[in-house]
Tab-separated table of C-alpha atoms in Angstrom:
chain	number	residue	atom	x	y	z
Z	1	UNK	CA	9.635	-3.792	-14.257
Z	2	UNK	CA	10.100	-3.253	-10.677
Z	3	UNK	CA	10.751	-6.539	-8.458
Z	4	UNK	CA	10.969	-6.661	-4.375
Z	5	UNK	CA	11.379	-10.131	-2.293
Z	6	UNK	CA	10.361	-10.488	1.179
Z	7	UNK	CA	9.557	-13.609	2.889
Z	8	UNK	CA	5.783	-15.009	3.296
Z	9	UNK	CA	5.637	-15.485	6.503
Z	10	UNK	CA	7.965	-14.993	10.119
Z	11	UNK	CA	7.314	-16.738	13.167
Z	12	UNK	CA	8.613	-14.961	16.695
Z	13	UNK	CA	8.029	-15.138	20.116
Z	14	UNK	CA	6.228	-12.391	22.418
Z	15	UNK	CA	9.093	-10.038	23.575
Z	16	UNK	CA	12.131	-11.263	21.447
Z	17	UNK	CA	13.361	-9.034	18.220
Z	18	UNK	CA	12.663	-10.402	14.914
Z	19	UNK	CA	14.015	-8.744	11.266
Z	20	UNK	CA	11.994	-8.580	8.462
Z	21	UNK	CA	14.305	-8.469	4.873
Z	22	UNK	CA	13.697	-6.868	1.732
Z	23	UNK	CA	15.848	-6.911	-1.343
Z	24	UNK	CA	14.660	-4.881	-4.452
Z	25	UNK	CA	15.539	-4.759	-8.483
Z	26	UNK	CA	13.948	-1.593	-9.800
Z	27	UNK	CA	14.807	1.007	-12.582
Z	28	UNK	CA	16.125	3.710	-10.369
Z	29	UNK	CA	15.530	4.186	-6.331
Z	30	UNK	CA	14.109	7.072	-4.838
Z	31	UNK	CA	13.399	5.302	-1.239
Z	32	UNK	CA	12.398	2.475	0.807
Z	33	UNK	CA	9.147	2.235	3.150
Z	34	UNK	CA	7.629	0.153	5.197
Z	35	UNK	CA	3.829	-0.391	5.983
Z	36	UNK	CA	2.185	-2.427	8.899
Z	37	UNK	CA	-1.236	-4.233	8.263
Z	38	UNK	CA	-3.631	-5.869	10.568
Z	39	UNK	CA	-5.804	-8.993	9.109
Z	40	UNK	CA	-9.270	-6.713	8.045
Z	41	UNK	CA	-7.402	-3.596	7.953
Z	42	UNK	CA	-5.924	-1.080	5.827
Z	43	UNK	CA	-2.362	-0.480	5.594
Z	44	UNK	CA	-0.547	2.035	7.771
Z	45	UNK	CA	2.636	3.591	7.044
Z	46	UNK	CA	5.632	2.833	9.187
Z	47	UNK	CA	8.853	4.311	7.726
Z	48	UNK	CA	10.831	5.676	4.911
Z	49	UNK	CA	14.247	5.521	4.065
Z	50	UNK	CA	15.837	7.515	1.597
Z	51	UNK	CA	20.171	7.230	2.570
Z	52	UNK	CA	21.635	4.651	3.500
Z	53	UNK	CA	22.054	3.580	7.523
Z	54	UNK	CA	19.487	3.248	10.589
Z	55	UNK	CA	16.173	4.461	11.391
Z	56	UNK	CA	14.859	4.039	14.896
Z	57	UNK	CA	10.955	4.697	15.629
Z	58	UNK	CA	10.148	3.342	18.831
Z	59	UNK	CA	10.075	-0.568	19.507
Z	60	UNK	CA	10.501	-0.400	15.186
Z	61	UNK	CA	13.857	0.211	13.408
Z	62	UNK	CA	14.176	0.389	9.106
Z	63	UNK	CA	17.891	-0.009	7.297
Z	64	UNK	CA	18.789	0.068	3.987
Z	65	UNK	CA	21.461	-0.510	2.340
Z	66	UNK	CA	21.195	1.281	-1.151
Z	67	UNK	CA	24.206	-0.617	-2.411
Z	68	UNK	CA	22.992	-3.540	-1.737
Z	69	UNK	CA	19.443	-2.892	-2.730
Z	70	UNK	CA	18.340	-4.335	0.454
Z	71	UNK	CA	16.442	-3.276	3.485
Z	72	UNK	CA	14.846	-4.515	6.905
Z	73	UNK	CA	12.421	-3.504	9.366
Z	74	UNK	CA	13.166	-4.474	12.893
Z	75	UNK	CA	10.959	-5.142	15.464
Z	76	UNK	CA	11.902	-5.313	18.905
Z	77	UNK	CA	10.222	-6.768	22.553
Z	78	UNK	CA	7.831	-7.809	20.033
Z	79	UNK	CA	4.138	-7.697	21.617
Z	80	UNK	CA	0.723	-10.220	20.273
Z	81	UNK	CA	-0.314	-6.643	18.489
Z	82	UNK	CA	2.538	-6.669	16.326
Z	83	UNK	CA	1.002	-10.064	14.320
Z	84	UNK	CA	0.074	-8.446	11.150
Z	85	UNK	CA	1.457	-8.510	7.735
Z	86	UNK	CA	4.218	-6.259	6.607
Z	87	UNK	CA	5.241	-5.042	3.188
Z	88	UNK	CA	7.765	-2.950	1.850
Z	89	UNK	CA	7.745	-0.270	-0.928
Z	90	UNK	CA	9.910	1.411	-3.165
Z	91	UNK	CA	9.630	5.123	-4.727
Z	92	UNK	CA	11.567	5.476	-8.191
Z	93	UNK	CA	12.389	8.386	-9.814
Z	94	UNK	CA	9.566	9.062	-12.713
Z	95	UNK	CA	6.655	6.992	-11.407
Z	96	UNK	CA	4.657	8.611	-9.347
Z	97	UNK	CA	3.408	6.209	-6.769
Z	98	UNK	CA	4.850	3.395	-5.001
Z	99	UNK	CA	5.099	-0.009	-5.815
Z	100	UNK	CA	4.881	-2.702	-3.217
Z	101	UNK	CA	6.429	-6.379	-2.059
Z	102	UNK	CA	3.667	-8.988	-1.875
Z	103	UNK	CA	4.131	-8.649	2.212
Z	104	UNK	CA	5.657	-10.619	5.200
Z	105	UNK	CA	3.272	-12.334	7.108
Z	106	UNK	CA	4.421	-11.942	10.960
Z	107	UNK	CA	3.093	-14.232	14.067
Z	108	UNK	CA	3.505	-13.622	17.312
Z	109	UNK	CA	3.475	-16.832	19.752
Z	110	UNK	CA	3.245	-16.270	23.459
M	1	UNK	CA	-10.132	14.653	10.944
M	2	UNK	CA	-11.473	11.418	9.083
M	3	UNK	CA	-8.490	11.114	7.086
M	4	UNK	CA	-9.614	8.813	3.710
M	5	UNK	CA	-13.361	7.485	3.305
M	6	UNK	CA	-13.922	4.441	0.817
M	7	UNK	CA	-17.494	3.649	0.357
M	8	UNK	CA	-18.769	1.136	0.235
M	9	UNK	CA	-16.692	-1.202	2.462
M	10	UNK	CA	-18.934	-4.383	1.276
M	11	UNK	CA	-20.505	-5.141	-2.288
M	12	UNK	CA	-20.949	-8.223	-4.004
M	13	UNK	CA	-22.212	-7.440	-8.027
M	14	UNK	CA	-22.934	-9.948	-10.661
M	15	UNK	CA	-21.032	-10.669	-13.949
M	16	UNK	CA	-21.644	-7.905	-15.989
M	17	UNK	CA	-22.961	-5.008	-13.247
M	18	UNK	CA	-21.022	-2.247	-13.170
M	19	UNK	CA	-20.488	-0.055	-9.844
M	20	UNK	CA	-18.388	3.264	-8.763
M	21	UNK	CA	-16.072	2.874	-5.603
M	22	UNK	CA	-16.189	6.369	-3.907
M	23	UNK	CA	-12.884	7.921	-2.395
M	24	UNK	CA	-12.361	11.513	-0.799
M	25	UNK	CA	-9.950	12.684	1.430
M	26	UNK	CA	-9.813	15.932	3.629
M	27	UNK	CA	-5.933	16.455	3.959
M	28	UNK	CA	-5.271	18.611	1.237
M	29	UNK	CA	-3.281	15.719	-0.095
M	30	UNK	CA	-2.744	16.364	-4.021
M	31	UNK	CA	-1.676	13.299	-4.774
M	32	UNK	CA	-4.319	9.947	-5.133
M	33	UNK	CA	-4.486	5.992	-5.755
M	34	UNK	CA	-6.658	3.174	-6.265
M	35	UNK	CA	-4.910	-0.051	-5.618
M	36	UNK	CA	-5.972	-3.253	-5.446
M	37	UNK	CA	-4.944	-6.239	-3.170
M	38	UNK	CA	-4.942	-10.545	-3.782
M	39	UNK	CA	-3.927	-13.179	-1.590
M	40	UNK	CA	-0.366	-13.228	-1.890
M	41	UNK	CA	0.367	-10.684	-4.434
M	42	UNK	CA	0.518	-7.291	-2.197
M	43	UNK	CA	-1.164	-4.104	-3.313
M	44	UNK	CA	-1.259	-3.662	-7.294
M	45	UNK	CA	-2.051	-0.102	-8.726
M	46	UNK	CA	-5.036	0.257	-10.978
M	47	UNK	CA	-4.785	4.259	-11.538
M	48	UNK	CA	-3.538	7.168	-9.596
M	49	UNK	CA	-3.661	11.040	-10.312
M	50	UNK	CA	-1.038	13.021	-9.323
M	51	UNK	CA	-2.772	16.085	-8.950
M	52	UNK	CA	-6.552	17.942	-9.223
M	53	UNK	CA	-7.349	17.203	-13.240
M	54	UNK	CA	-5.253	14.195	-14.169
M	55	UNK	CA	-5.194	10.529	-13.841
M	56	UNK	CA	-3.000	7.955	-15.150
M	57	UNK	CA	-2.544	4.190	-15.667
M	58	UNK	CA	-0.872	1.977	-13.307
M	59	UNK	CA	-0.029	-1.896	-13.371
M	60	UNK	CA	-3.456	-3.290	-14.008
M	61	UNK	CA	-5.673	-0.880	-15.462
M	62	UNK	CA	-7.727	-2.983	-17.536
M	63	UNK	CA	-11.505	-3.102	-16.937
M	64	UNK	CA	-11.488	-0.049	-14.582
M	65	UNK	CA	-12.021	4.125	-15.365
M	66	UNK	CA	-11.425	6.356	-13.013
M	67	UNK	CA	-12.708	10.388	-12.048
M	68	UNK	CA	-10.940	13.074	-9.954
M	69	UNK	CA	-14.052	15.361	-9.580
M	70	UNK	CA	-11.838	17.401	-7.492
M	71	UNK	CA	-8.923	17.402	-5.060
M	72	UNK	CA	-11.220	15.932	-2.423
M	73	UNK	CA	-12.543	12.853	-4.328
M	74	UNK	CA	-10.931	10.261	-6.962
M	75	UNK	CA	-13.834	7.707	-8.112
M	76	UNK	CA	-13.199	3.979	-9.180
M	77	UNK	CA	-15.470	2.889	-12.060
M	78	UNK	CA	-16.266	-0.701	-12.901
M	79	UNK	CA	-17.806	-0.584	-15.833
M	80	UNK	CA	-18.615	-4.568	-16.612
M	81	UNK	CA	-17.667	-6.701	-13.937
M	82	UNK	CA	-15.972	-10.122	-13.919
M	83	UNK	CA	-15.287	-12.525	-11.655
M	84	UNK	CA	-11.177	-11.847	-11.768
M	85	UNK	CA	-12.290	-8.072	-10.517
M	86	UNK	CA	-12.820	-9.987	-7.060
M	87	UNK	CA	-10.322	-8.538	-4.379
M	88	UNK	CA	-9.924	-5.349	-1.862
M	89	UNK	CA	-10.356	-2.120	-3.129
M	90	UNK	CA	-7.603	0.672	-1.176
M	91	UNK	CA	-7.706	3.941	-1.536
M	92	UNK	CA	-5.128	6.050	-0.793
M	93	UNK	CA	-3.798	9.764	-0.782
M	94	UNK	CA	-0.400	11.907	-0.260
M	95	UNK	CA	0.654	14.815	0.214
M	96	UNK	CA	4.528	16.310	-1.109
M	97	UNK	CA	6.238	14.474	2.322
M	98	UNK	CA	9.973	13.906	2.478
M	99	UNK	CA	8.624	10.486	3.701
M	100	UNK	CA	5.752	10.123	0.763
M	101	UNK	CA	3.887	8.326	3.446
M	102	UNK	CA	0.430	7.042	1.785
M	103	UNK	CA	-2.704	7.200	3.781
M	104	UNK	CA	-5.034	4.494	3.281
M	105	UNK	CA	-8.727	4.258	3.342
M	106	UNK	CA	-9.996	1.360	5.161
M	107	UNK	CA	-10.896	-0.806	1.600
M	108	UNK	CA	-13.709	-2.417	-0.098
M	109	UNK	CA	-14.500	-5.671	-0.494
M	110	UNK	CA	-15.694	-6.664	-3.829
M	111	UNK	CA	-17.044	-10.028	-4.565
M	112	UNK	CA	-18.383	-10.407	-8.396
M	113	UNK	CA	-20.161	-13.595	-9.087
């Protein structure tokens, strides 16, 4: 089976830069995304990364490291709308779908 | 451009009731999920179907059928509910992306009691 660790829950204050981890065991890797969602809400789709290296989309960054099966999403001058939960995914070759991390609870305190 | 519509977004059945979550999507997308989500284990796939005319099994299938009456619209069947069927209810839909970004519907909550 597929397995992905991320941490429950991240605490960080309004404007600093906090990283969110994710290291993965699967059968296979296609690519690695990440999806934002607010308490109520559905999930929304932040990123993908499929090679190895940086990402930058706005105030949010995404790395992986393929080799290491490990990824983060970064999240800089953090604002009170970014406190939401945050999981990551992983696409593998044969499966079509994706199958998620149980998610990264993130606060932000003024 | 409404994206994914789940209805409904509130339903609370007894033991035993059965119920059809609705799904369609106006994106073209070919590809569609239901997943389900539970305090503290993420977003769990019940069934998918990768294109117009097929539908497969995911992680927990048990207890659930599903329909794709057409590219638009993937149904969610519960045929007898139980009590451990209690969670949110996400649809969601892609297209052939480089980025495979899913679009979600904005979920039902099911309560069976």
């Amino acid at each position: 089976g597929q397995s992905l660790e991320q941490p429950s829950e991240v605490t960080a204050v309004e404007g600093a830069i906090v990283q969110i981890n994710c290291t993965y065991q699967t059968s296979g890797f296609y690519g690695l995304s990440w999806y934002q969602q607010h308490d109520g809400g559905a999930p929304t789709f932040l990123s993908y990364n499929a090679l190895d290296g940086l990402e930058e989309t706005g105030r949010f960054s995404s790395f992986l490291s393929r080799s290491d099966s490990y990824g983060y999403l970064l999240l800089q001058e953090l604002q009170m709308k970014d406190s939401a939960s945050y999981f990551c995914a992983v696409r593998i070759p044969g499966a079509n779908n994706l199958f998620f991390g149980t998610g990264t609870r993130l606060t932000v305190i003024p | 451009n409404a994206g994914v519509t789940q209805t409904p977004k509130f339903q609370v059945l007894k033991t035993g009731q059965s119920m059809t979550l609705q799904c369609a999507q106006d994106m073209n997308h070919n590809s569609m999920y239901w997943y389900r989500q539970d305090p503290g284990m993420g977003l769990r796939l019940i069934y998918y179907s990768a294109s117009e005319g097929t539908t497969d099994k995911g992680e927990v299938p048990n207890g659930y059928n599903v329909s794709r009456l057409n590219k638009r619209e993937f149904s969610l069947r519960l045929e007898s509910a139980a009590p451990s069927q209690t969670s949110v209810y996400f649809c969601a839909s892609t297209g052939q992306l480089a980025n495979y970004g899913y679009t979600f519907g904005s979920g039902t909550r099911l309560t069976v009691v």
